[in-house]
Short mmCIF file of C-alpha atoms and ligand atoms in Angstrom, two decimals:
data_model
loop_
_atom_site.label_atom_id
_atom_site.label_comp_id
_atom_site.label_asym_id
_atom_site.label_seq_id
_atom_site.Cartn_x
_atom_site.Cartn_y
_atom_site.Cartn_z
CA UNK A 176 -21.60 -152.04 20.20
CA UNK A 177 -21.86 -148.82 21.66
CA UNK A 178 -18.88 -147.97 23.98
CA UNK A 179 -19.32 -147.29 27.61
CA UNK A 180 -18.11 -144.23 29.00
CA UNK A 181 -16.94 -143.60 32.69
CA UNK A 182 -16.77 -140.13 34.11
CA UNK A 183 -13.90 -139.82 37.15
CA UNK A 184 -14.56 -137.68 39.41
CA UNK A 185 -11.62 -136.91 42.83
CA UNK A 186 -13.66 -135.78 45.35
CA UNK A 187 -12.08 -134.12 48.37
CA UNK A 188 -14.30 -132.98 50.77
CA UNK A 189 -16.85 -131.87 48.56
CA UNK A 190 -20.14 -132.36 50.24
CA UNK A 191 -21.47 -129.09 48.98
CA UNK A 192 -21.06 -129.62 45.28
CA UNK A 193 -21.72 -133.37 44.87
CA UNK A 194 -25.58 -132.83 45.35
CA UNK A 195 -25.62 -131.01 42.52
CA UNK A 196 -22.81 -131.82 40.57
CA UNK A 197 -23.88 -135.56 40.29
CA UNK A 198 -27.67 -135.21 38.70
CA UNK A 199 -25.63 -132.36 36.53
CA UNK A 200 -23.61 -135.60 35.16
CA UNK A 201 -25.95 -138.23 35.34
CA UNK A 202 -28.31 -135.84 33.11
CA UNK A 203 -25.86 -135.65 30.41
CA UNK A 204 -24.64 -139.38 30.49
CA UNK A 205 -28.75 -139.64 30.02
CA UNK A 206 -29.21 -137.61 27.21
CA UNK A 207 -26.30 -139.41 25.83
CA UNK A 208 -27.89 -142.85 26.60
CA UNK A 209 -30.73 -142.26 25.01
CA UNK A 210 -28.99 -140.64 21.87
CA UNK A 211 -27.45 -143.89 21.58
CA UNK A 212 -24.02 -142.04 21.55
CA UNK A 213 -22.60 -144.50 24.56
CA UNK A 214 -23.31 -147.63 26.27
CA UNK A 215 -26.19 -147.50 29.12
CA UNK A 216 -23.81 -149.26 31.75
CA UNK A 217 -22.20 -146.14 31.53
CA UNK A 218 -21.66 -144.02 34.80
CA UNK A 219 -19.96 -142.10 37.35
CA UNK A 220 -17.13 -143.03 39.46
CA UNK A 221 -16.41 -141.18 42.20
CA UNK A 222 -12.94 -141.30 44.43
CA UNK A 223 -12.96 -140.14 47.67
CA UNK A 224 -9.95 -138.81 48.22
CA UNK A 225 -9.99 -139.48 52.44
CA UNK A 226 -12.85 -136.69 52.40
CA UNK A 227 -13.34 -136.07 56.37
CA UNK A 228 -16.69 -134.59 55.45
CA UNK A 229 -20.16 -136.26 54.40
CA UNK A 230 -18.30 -136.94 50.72
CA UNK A 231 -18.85 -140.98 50.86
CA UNK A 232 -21.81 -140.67 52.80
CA UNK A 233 -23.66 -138.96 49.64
CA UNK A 234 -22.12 -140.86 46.85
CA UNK A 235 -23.37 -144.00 48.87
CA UNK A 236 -26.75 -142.55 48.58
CA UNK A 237 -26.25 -142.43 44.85
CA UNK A 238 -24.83 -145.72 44.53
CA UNK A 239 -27.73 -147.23 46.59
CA UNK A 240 -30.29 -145.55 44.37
CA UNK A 241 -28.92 -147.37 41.65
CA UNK A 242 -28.22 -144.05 40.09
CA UNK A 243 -25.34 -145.28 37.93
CA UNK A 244 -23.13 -143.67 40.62
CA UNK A 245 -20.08 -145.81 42.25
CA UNK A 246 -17.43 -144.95 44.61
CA UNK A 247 -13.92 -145.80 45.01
CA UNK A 248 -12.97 -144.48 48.72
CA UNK A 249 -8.95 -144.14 49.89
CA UNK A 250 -7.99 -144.87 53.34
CA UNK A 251 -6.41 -141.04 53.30
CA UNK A 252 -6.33 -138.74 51.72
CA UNK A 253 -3.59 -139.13 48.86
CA UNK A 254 -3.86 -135.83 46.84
CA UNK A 255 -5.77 -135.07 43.36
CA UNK A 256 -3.34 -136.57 41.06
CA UNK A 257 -3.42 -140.01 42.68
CA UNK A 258 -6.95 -139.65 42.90
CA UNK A 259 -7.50 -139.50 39.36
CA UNK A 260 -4.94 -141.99 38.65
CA UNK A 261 -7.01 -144.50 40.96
CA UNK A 262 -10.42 -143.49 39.21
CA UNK A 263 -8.69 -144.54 35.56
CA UNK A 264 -6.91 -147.63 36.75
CA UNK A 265 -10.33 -148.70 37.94
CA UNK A 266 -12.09 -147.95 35.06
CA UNK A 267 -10.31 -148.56 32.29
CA UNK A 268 -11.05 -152.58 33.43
CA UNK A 269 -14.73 -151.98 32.56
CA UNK A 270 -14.53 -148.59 29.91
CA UNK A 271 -14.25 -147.10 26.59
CA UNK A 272 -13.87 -143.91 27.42
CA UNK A 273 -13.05 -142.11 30.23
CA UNK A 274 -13.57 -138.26 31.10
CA UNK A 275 -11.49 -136.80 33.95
CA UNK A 276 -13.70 -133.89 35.54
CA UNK A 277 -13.36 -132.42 38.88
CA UNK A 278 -16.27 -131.91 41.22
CA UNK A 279 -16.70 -128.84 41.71
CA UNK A 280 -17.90 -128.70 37.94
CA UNK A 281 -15.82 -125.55 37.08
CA UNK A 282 -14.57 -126.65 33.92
CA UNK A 283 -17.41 -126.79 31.71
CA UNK A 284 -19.32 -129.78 31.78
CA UNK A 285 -21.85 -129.01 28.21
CA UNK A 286 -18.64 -129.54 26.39
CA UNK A 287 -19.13 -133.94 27.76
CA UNK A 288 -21.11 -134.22 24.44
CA UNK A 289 -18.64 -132.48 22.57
CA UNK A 290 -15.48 -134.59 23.80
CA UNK A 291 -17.60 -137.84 23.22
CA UNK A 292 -18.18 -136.71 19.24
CA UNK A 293 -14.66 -136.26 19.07
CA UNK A 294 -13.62 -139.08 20.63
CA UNK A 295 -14.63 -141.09 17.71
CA UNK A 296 -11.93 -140.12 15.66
CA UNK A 297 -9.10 -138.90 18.59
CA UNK A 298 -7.86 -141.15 21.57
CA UNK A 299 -7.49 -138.23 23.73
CA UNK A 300 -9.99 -135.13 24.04
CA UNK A 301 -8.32 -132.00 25.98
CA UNK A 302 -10.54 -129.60 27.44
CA UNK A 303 -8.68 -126.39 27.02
CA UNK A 304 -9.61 -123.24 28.72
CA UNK A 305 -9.77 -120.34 25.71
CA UNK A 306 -10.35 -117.46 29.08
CA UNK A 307 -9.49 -117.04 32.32
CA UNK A 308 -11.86 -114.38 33.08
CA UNK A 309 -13.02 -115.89 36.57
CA UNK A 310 -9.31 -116.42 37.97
CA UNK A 311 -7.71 -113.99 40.01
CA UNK A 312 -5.42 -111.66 38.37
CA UNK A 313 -2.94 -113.39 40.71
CA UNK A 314 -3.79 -117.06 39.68
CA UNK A 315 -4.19 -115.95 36.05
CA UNK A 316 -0.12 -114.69 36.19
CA UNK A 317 1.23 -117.14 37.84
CA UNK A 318 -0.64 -119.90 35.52
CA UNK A 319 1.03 -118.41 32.66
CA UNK A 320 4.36 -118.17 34.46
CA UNK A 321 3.82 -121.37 34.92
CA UNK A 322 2.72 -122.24 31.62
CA UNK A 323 5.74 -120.21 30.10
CA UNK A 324 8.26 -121.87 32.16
CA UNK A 325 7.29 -125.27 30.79
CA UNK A 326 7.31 -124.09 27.72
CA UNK A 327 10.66 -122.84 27.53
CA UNK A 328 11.90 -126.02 29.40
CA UNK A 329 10.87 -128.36 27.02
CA UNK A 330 7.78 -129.88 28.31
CA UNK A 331 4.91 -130.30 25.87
CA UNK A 332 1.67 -129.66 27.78
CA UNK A 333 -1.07 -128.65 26.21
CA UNK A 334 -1.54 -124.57 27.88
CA UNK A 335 -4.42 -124.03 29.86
CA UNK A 336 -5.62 -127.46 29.61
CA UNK A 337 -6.27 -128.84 33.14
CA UNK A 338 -7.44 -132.52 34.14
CA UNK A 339 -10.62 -132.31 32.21
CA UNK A 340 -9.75 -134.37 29.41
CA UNK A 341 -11.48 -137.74 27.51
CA UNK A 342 -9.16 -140.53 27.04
CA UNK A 343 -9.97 -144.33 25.27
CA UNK A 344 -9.26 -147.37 26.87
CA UNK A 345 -5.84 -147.56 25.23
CA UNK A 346 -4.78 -144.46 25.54
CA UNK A 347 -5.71 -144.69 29.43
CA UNK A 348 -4.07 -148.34 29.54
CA UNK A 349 -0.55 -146.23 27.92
CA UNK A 350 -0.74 -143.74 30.56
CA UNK A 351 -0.66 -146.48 32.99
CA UNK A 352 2.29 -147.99 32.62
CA UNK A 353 3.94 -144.80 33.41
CA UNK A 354 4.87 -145.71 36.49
CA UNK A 355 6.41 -142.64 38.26
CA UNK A 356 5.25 -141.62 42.08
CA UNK A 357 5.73 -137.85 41.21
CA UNK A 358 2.77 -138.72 38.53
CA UNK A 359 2.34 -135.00 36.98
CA UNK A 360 -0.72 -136.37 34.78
CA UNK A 361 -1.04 -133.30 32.49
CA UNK A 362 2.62 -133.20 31.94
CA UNK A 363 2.84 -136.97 30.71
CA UNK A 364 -1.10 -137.66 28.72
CA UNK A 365 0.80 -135.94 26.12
CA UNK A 366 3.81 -138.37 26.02
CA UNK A 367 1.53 -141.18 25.55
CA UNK A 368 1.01 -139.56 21.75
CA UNK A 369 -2.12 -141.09 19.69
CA UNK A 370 -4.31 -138.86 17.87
CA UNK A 371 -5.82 -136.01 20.22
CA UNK A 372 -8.29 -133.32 20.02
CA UNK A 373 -9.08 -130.62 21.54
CA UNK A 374 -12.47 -128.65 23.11
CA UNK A 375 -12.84 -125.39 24.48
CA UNK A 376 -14.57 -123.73 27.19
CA UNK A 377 -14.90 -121.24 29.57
CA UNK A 378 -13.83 -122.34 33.11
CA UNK A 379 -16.66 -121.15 35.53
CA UNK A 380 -16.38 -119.90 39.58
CA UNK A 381 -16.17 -122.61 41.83
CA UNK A 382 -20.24 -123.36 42.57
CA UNK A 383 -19.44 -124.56 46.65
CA UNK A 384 -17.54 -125.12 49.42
CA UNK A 385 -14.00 -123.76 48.85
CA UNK A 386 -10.92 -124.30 47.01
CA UNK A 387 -8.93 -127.52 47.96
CA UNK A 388 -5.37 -126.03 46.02
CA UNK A 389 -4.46 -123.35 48.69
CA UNK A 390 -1.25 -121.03 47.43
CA UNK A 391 1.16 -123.84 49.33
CA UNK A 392 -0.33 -127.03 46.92
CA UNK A 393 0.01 -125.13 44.13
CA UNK A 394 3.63 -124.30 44.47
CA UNK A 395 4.22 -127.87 45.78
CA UNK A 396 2.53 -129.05 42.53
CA UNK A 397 4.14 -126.47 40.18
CA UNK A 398 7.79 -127.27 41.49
CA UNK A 399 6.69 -130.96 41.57
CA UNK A 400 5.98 -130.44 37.51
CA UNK A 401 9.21 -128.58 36.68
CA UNK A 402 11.55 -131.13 38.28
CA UNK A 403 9.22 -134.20 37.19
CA UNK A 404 10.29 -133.37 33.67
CA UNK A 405 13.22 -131.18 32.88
CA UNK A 406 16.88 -130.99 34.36
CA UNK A 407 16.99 -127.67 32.88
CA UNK A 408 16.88 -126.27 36.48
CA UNK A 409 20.48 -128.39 37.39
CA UNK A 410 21.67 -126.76 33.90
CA UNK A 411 21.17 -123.40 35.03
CA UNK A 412 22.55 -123.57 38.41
CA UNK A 413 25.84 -124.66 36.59
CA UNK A 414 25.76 -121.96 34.17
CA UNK A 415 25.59 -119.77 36.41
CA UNK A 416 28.60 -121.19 38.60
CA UNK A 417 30.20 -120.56 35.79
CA UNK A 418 28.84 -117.35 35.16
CA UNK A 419 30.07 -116.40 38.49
CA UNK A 420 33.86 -118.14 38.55
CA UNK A 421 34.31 -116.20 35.81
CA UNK A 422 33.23 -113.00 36.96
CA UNK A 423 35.72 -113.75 40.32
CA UNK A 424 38.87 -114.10 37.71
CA UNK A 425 37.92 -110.64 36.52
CA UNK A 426 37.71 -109.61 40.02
CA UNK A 427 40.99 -110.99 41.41
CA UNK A 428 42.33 -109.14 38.14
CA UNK A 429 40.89 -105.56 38.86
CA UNK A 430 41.67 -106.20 42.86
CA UNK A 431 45.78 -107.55 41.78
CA UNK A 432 45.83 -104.20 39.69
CA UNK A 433 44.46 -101.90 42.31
CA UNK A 434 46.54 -103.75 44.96
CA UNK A 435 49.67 -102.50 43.18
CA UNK A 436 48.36 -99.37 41.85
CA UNK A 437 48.32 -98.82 45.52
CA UNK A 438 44.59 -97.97 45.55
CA UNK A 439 44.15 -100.84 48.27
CA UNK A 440 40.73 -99.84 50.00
CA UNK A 441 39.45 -101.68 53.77
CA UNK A 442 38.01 -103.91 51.42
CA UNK A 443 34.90 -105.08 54.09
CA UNK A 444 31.95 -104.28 51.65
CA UNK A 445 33.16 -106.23 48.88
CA UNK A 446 34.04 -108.86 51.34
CA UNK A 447 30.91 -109.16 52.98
CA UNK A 448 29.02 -108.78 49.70
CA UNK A 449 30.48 -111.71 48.20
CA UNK A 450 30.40 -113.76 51.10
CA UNK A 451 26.37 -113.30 51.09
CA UNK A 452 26.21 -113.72 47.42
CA UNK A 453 28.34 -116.66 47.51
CA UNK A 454 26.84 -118.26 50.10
CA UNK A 455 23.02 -117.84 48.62
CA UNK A 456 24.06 -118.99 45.22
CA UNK A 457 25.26 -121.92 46.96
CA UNK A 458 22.70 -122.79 48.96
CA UNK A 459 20.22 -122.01 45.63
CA UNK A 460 22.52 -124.75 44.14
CA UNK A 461 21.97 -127.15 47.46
CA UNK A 462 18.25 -126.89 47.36
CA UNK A 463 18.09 -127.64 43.52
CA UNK A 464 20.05 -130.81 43.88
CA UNK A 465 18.44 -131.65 46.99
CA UNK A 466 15.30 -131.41 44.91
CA UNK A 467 16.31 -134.21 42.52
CA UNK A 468 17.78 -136.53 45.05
CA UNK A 469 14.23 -135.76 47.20
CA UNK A 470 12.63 -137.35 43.61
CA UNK A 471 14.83 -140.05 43.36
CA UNK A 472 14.15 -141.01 47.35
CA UNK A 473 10.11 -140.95 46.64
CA UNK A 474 10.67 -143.03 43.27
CA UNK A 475 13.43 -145.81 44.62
CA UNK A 476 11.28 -146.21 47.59
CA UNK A 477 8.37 -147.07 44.79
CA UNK A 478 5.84 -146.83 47.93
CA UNK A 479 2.01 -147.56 46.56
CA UNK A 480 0.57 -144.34 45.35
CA UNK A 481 -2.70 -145.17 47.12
CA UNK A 482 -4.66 -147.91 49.20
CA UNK A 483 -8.21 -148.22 48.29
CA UNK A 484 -10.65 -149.03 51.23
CA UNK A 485 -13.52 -149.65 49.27
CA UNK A 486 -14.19 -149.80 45.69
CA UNK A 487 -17.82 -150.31 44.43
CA UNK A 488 -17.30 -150.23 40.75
CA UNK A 489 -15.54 -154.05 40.89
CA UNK A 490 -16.57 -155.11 44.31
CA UNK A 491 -12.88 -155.00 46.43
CA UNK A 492 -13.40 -154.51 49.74
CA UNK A 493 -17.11 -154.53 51.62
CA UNK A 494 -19.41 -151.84 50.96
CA UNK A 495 -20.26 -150.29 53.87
CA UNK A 496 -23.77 -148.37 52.50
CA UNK A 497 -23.91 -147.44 56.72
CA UNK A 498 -20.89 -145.78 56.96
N1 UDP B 192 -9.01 -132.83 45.18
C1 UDP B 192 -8.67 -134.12 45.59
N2 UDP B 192 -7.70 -134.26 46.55
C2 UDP B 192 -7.05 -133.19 47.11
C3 UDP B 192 -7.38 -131.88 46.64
C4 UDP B 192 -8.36 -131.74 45.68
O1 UDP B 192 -9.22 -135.11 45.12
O2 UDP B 192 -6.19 -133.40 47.97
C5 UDP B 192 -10.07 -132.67 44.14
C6 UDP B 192 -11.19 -131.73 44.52
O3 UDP B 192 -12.22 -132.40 45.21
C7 UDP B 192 -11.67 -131.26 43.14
C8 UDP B 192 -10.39 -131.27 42.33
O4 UDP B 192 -9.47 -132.11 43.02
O5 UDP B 192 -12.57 -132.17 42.55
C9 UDP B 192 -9.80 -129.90 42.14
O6 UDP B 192 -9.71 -129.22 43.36
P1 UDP B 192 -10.19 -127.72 43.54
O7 UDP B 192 -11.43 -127.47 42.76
O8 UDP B 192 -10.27 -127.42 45.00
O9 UDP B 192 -8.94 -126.93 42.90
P2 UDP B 192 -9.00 -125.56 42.07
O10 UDP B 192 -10.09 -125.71 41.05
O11 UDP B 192 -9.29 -124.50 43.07
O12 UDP B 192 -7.64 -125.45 41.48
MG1 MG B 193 -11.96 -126.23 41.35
#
């Protein structure tokens, strides 16, 4: 039997790309239909991430064309991770396969076929970006900061792969059970393990409308996937206490000898010097642990990482083809 394959889709206010992004899709999943390469229930599943634009309205339209198009909608809107997360927990009850893309098509969809070949031998298929040419020289340095850091803290992610990735049913059903609120998805697909591939492609301009990651969400989300995964950043504040408590012995030294030497200065600069530098290093310190007990507040509070108003793939909740 041949398997069916779901492509998830987080839409946030993306009225000007679905029109075009979803006959892009639903051409390939054709082609691939008719090659006999997947099942032909399989489809499109679009989560509306609490889109305050005409988002639902047009996946409705798909859905009611019987386009092999459904929606999942949120009652808010509940960010991209959770969105994706929602899209595989729905269906992985019906797939085979499921591709991750995001709307605005800029990673590469040609490479669909590709992932789908090599998904016959690998559980997970990464799409990994091999340039960067349309990125801002600004997003291309602080991606490989980023990248870098991650690196060096211990975190195995797969560089420049984003959330364009293939995964099988039980490699999706694995990721699942990890059950953290602070989900960073690329960070953990990895710690599932299974056999995984990779595909490569050139990520493209963003087609419509505008990005949804302003400079603030991608902070937010790069802090969010340092602290997710590594204490590293606890390790260094204490070194560097350390560091510094050791440098203030040397001080009080070179201060007791110039004291008696009788080379006693005012003294204010150094005062006032340390007294900053003390005081930044300690709130530095404050903020890091605040960071981790911030974590451990979201994750012992185990709130629901979504609600789901409607969901037309397995029929919860009314669908409202009006609305
Ligand atoms: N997205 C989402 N919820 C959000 C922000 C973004 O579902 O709160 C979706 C968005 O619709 C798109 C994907 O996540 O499909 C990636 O967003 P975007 O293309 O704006 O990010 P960029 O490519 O600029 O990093
Ligand atoms: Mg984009």
């Amino acid at each position: 039997m041949k398997k069916k394959l779901t492509i998830v889709l987080p839409c946030y206010n993306e009225e000007e790309t679905l029109p075009d992004t979803l006959p892009k899709l639903l051409d390939i999943l054709a082609n691939l239909k008719q090659e006999n390469k997947i099942a032909q229930d399989s489809c499109l599943l679009c989560v509306d991430d609490g889109s305050s634009d005409n988002t639902w309205q047009i996946i409705n339209e798909f859905n009611s064309k019987g386009l092999s198009v459904f929606g999942v909608k949120f009652s808010r809107n509940y960010g991209h991770q959770n969105a994706l997360i929602a899209g595989l927990s729905v269906a992985v009850k019906t797939s085979d396969l499921m591709i991750t893309i995001d709307a605005d098509l800029q990673d590469d969809e040609s490479t669909i076929p590709d992932m789908v070949n090599k998904a016959q031998s690998a559980d997970i298929v990464y799409g990994v970006r091999d340039n960067r040419d349309t990125d801002s020289a600004f997003k291309k340095i602080s991606a490989d900061g980023f990248y870098w850091i991650m690196k060096h803290l211990g975190v195995d992610m797969i560089p420049n792969s984003a959330d364009y990735r293939l995964m099988s049913k039980r490699a999706v059903n694995e990721f699942l059970k990890y059950d953290e609120r602070n989900m960073f998805i690329r960070g953990v697909v990895p710690l599932v393990g299974f056999k995984s591939d990779e595909v490569f492609y050139a990520r493209k301009e963003r087609q419509a409308g505008e990005t949804k990651y302003p400079l603030s969400k991608m902070i937010h989300f790069a802090l969010d996937g340092i602290t997710s995964f590594s204490i590293a950043p606890i390790r260094i504040i204490m070194n560097l206490g350390l560091t510094i408590a050791l440098i203030s012995v040397f001080l009080l030294i070179y201060s007791l000898v110039q004291h008696f030497a009788g080379n006693t200065t005012t003294g204010w600069s150094s005062l006032i010097t340390s007294i900053w530098f003390l005081g930044g290093i300690q709130l530095i310190a404050i903020s890091v642990i605040g960071e981790y007990i911030g974590k451990i507040f979201t994750e012992v509070k185990h709130r629901p990482r979504y609600t789901i108003e409607i969901d037309q793939a397995n029929n919860i909740g009314k669908v409202d083809r009006a609305s």
